[in-house]
PDB file of C-alpha atoms in Angstrom:
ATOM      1  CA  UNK A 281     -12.887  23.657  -1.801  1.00 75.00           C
ATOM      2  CA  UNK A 282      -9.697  21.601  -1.089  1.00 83.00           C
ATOM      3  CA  UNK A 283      -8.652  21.586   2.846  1.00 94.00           C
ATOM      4  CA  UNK A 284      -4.594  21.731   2.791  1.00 97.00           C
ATOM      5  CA  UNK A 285      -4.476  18.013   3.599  1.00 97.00           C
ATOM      6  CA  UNK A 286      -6.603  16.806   0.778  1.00 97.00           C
ATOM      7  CA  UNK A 287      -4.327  19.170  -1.538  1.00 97.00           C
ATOM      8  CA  UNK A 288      -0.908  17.621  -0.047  1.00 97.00           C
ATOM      9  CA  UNK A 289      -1.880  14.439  -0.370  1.00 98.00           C
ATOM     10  CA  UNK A 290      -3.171  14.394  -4.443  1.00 98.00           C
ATOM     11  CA  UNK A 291      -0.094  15.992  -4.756  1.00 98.00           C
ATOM     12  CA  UNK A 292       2.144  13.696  -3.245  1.00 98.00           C
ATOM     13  CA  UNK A 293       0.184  10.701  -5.095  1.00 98.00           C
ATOM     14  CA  UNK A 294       0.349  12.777  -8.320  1.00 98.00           C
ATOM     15  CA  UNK A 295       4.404  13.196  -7.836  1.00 97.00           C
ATOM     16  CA  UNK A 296       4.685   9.130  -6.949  1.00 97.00           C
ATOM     17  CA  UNK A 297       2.523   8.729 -10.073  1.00 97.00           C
ATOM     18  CA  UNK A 298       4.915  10.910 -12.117  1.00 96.00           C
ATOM     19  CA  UNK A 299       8.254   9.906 -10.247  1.00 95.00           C
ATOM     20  CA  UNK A 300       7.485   5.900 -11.389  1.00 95.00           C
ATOM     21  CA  UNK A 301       5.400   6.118 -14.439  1.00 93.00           C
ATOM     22  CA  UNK A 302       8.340   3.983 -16.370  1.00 95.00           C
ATOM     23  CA  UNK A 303       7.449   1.317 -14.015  1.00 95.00           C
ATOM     24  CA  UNK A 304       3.993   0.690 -15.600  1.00 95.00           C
ATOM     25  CA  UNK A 305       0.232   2.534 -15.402  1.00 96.00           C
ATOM     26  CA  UNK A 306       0.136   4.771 -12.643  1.00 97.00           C
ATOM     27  CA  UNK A 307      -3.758   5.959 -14.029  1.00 98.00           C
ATOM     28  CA  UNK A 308      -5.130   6.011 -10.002  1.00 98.00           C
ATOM     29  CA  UNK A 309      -6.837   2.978 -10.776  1.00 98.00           C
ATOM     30  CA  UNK A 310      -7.555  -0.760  -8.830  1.00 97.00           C
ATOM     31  CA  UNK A 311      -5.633  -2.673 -11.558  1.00 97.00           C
ATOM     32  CA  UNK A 312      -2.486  -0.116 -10.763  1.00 98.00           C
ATOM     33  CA  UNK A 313      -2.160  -1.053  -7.258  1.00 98.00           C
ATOM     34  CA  UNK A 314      -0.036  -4.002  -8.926  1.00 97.00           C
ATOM     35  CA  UNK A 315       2.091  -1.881 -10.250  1.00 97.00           C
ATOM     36  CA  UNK A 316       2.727  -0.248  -6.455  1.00 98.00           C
ATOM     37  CA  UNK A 317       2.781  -4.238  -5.277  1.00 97.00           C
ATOM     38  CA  UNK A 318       5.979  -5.006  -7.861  1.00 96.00           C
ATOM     39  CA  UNK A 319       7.627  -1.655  -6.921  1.00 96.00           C
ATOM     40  CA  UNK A 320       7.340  -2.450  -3.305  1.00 96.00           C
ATOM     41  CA  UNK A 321       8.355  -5.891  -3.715  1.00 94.00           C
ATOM     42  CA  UNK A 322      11.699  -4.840  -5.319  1.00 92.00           C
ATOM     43  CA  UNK A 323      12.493  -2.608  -2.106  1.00 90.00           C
ATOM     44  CA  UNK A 324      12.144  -5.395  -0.047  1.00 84.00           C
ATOM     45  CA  UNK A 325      15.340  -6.531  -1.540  1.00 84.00           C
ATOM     46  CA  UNK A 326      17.012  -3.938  -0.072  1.00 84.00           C
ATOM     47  CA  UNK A 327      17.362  -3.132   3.686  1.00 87.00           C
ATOM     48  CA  UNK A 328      16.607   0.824   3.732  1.00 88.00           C
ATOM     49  CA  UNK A 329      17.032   3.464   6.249  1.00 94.00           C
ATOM     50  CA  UNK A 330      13.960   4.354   8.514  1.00 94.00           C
ATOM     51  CA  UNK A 331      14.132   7.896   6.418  1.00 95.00           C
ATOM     52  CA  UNK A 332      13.369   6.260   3.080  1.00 94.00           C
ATOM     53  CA  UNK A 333      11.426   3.876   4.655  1.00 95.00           C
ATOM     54  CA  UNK A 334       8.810   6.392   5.819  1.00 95.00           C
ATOM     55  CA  UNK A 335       9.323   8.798   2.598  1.00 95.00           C
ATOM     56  CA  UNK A 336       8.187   5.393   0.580  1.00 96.00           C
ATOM     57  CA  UNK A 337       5.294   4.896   3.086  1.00 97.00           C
ATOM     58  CA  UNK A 338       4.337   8.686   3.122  1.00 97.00           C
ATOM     59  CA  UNK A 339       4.133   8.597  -1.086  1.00 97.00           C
ATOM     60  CA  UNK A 340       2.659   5.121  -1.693  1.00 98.00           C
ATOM     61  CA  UNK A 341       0.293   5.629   0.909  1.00 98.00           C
ATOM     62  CA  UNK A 342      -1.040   8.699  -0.684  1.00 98.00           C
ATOM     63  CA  UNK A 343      -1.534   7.456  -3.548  1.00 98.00           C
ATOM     64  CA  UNK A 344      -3.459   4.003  -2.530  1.00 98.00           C
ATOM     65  CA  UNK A 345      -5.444   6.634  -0.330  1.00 98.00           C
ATOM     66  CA  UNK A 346      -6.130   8.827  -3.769  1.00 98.00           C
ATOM     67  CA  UNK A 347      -7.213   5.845  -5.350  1.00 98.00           C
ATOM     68  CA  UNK A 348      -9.343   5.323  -2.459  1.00 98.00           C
ATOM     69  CA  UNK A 349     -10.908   9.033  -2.763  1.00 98.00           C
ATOM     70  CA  UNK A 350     -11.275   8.737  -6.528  1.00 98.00           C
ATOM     71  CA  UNK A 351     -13.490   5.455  -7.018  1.00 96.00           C
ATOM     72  CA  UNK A 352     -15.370   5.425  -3.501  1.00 96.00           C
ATOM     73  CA  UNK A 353     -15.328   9.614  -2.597  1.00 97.00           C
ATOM     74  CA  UNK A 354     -14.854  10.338   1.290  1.00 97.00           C
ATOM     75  CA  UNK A 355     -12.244  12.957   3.431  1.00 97.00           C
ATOM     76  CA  UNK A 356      -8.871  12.972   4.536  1.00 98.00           C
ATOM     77  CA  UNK A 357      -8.273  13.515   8.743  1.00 97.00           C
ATOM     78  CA  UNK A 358      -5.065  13.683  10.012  1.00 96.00           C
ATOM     79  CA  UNK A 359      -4.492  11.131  13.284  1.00 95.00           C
ATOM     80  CA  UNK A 360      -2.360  12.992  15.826  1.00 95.00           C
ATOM     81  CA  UNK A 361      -2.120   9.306  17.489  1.00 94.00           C
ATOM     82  CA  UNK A 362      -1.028   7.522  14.750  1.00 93.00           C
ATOM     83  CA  UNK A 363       1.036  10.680  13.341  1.00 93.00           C
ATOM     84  CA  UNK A 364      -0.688  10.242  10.132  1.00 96.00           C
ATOM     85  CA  UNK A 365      -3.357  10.525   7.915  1.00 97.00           C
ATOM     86  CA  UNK A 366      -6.497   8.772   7.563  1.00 97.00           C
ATOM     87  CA  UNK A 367      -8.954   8.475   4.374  1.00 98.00           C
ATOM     88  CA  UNK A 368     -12.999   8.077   5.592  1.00 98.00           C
ATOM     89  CA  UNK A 369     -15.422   7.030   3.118  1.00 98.00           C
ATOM     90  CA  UNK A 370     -19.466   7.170   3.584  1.00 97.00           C
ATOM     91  CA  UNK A 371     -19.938   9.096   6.286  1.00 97.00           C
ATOM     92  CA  UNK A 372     -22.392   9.983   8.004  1.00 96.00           C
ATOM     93  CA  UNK A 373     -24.174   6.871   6.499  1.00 96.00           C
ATOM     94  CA  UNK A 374     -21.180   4.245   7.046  1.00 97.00           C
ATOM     95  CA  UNK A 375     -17.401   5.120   8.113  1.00 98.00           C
ATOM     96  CA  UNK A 376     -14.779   3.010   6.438  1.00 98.00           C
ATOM     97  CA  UNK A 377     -11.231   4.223   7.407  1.00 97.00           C
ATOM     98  CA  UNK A 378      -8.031   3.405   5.985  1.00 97.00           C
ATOM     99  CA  UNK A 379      -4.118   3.790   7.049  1.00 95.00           C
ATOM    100  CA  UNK A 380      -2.592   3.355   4.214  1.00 97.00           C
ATOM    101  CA  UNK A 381       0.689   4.576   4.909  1.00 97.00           C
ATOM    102  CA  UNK A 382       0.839   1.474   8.150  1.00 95.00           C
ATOM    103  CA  UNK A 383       0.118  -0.828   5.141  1.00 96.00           C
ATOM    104  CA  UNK A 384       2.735   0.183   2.925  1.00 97.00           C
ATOM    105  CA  UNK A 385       5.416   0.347   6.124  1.00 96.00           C
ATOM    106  CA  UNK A 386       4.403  -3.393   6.618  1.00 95.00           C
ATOM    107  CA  UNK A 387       5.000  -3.977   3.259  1.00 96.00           C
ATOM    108  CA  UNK A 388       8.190  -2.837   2.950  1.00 95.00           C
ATOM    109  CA  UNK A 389       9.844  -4.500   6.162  1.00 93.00           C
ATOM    110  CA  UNK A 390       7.291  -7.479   6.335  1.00 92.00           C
ATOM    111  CA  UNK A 391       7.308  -8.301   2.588  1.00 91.00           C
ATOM    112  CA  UNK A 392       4.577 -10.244   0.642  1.00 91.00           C
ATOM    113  CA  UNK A 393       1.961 -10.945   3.801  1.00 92.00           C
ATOM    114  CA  UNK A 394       0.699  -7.234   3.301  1.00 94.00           C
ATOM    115  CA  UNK A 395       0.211  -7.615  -0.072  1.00 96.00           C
ATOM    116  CA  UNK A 396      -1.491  -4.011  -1.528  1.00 97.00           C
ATOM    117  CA  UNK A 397      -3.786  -5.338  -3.723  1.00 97.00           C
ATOM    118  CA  UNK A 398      -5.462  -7.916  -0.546  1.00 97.00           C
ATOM    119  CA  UNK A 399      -5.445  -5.278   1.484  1.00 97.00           C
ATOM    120  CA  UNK A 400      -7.428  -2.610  -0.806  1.00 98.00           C
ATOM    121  CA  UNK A 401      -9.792  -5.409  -2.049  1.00 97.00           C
ATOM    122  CA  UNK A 402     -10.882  -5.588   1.568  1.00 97.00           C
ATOM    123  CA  UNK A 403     -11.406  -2.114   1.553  1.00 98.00           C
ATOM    124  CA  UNK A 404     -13.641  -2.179  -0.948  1.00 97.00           C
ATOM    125  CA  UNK A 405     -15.208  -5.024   0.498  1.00 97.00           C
ATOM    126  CA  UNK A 406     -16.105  -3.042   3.782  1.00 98.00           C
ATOM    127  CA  UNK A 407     -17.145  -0.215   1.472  1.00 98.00           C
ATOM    128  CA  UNK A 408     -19.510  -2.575  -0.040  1.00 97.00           C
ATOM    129  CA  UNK A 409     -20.769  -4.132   3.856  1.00 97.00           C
ATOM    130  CA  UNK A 410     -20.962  -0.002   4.936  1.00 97.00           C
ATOM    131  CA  UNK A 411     -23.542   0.649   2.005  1.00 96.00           C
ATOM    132  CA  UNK A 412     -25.710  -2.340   2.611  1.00 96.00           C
ATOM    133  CA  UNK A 413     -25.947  -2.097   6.720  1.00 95.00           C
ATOM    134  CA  UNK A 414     -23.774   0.950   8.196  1.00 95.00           C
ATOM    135  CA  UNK A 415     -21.357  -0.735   8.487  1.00 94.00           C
ATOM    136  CA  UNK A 416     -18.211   0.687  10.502  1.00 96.00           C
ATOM    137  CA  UNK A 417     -14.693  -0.440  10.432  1.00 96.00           C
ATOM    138  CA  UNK A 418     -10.870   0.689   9.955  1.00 95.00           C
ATOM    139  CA  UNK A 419      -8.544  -1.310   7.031  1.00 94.00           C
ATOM    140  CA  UNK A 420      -5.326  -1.740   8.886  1.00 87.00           C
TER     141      UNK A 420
END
């Protein structure tokens, strides 16, 4: 069974996925993250409120976090620290943590040097240290 987290946040990734399918393939998959990289590039044209700023974070997040759940499994926790929440994959064996919705924020107002697709290829990359060892880290 779904906790109420896990449920808000598939659908919020589901809505982004709906909301900007005309951009490209939205299919939850690695290659898609592009696809979220062009969109966000285009905002950083524009110099946007904190409101949509954190609206854009909230739904892109989700969705690089649902990608996430989908090819590696794990659980959503809300941080009360970092007002947010935060995908775990492998435990108890390994703990690999994301924050997506930090990344997408820096991408927004910090343009190309958080680049989506870097930053998710070195979450899989921990993934892959976390099976091999235990290996324990957070993808900021």
């Amino acid at each position: 069974m779904r906790s109420e987290l896990e449920q808000d946040i598939i659908s919020t990734a589901e809505s982004f996925q709906n909301n900007f399918s005309d951009r490209g393939n939205l299919d939850f998959s690695i290659e898609s993250l592009q696809v979220v990289e062009d969109i966000l590039d285009e905002l950083c044209d524009y110099e946007l409120e904190e409101d949509h700023v954190n609206s854009v974070s909230s739904m892109v997040g989700c969705y690089i976090m649902e990608i996430a759940r989908r090819q590696h499994g794990g659980k959503y926790y809300w941080s009360e620290e970092r007002n947010q929440p935060v995908f775990v994959t492998g435990e108890p064996d390994f703990s690999i943590s994301i924050l997506a919705f930090d990344k997408v924020r820096g991408r927004i107002l910090n343009g190309a040097e958080d680049h989506i697709p870097f930053y998710f290829e070195g979450y899989m990359q921990a993934v892959i240290k976390g099976k091999e060892n235990g290996y324990c880290a957070t993808i900021v």
